[in-house]
Short mmCIF file of C-alpha atoms in Angstrom, two decimals:
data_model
loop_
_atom_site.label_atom_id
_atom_site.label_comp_id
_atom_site.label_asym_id
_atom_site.label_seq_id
_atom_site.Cartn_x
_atom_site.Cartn_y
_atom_site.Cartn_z
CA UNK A 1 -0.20 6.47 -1.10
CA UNK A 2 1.30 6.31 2.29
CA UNK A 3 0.49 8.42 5.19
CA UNK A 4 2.13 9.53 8.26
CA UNK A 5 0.57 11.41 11.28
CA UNK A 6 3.21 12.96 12.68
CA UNK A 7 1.03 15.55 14.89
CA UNK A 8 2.46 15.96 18.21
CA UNK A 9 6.30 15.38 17.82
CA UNK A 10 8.37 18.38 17.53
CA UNK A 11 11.62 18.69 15.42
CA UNK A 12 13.66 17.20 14.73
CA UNK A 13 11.57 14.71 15.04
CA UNK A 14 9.03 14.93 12.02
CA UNK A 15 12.52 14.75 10.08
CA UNK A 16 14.16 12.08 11.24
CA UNK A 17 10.64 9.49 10.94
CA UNK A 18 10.34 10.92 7.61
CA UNK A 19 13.19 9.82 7.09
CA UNK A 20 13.32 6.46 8.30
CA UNK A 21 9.73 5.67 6.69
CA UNK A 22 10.69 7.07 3.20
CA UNK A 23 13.85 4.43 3.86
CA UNK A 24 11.20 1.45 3.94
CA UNK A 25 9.74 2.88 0.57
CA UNK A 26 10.36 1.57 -3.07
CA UNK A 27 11.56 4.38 -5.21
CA UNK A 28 8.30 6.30 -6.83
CA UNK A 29 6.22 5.86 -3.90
CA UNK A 30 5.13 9.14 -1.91
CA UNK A 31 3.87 9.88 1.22
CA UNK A 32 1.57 11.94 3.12
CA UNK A 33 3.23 13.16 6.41
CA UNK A 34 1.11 15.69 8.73
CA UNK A 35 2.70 17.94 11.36
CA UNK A 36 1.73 20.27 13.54
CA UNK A 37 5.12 21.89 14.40
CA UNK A 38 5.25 25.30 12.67
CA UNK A 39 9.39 24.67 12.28
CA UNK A 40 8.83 21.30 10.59
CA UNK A 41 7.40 23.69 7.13
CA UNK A 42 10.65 24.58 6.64
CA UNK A 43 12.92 21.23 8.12
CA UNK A 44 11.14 19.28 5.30
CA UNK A 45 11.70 21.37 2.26
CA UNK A 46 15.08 21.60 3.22
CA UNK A 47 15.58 17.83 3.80
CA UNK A 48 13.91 17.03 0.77
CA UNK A 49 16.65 19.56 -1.19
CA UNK A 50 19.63 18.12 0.66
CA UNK A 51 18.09 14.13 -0.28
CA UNK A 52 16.83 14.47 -3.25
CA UNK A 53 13.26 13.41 -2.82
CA UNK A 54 10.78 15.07 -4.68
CA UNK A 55 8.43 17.40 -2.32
CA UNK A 56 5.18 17.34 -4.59
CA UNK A 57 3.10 19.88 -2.60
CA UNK A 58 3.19 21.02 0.95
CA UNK A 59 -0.04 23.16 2.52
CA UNK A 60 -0.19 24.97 5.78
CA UNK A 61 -4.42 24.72 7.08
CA UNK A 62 -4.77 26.22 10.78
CA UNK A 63 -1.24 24.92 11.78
CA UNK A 64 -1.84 21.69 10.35
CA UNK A 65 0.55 21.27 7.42
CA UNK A 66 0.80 18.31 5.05
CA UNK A 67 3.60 17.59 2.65
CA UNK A 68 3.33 14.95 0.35
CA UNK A 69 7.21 13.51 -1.28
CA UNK A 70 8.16 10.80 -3.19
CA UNK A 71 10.91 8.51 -2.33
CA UNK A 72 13.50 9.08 -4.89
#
């Protein structure tokens, strides 16, 4: 599995590198991407709805949240 440390960048950024990485990604694989943005939570379940690419699980620790989707 893939990861990407997106800690730091506000939105839209954590969107649009998502979505340029998950671009580079065969269909199946998934990816780890952690933010620290509290508006990225919501910017990637909604992305993932208006793509198509499966969120598996997405977990908010002390502002650190990590969402893990698969390329569809």
């Amino acid at each position: 599995m893939h990861q990407l440390d997106l800690r730091g960048y506000n939105c839209p950024l954590p969107v649009l590198k998502t979505k340029k990485f998950l671009a580079q990604l065969s269909s199946g694989e998934s990816v780890t991407v952690i933010t620290d943005d509290p508006d990225s939570e919501k910017d990637l379940q909604t992305f993932c709805q208006k793509t198509g690419n499966p969120l598996l699980s997405q977990s908010n620790d002390n502002n650190q949240i990590v969402t893990i989707i698969t390329r569809r």
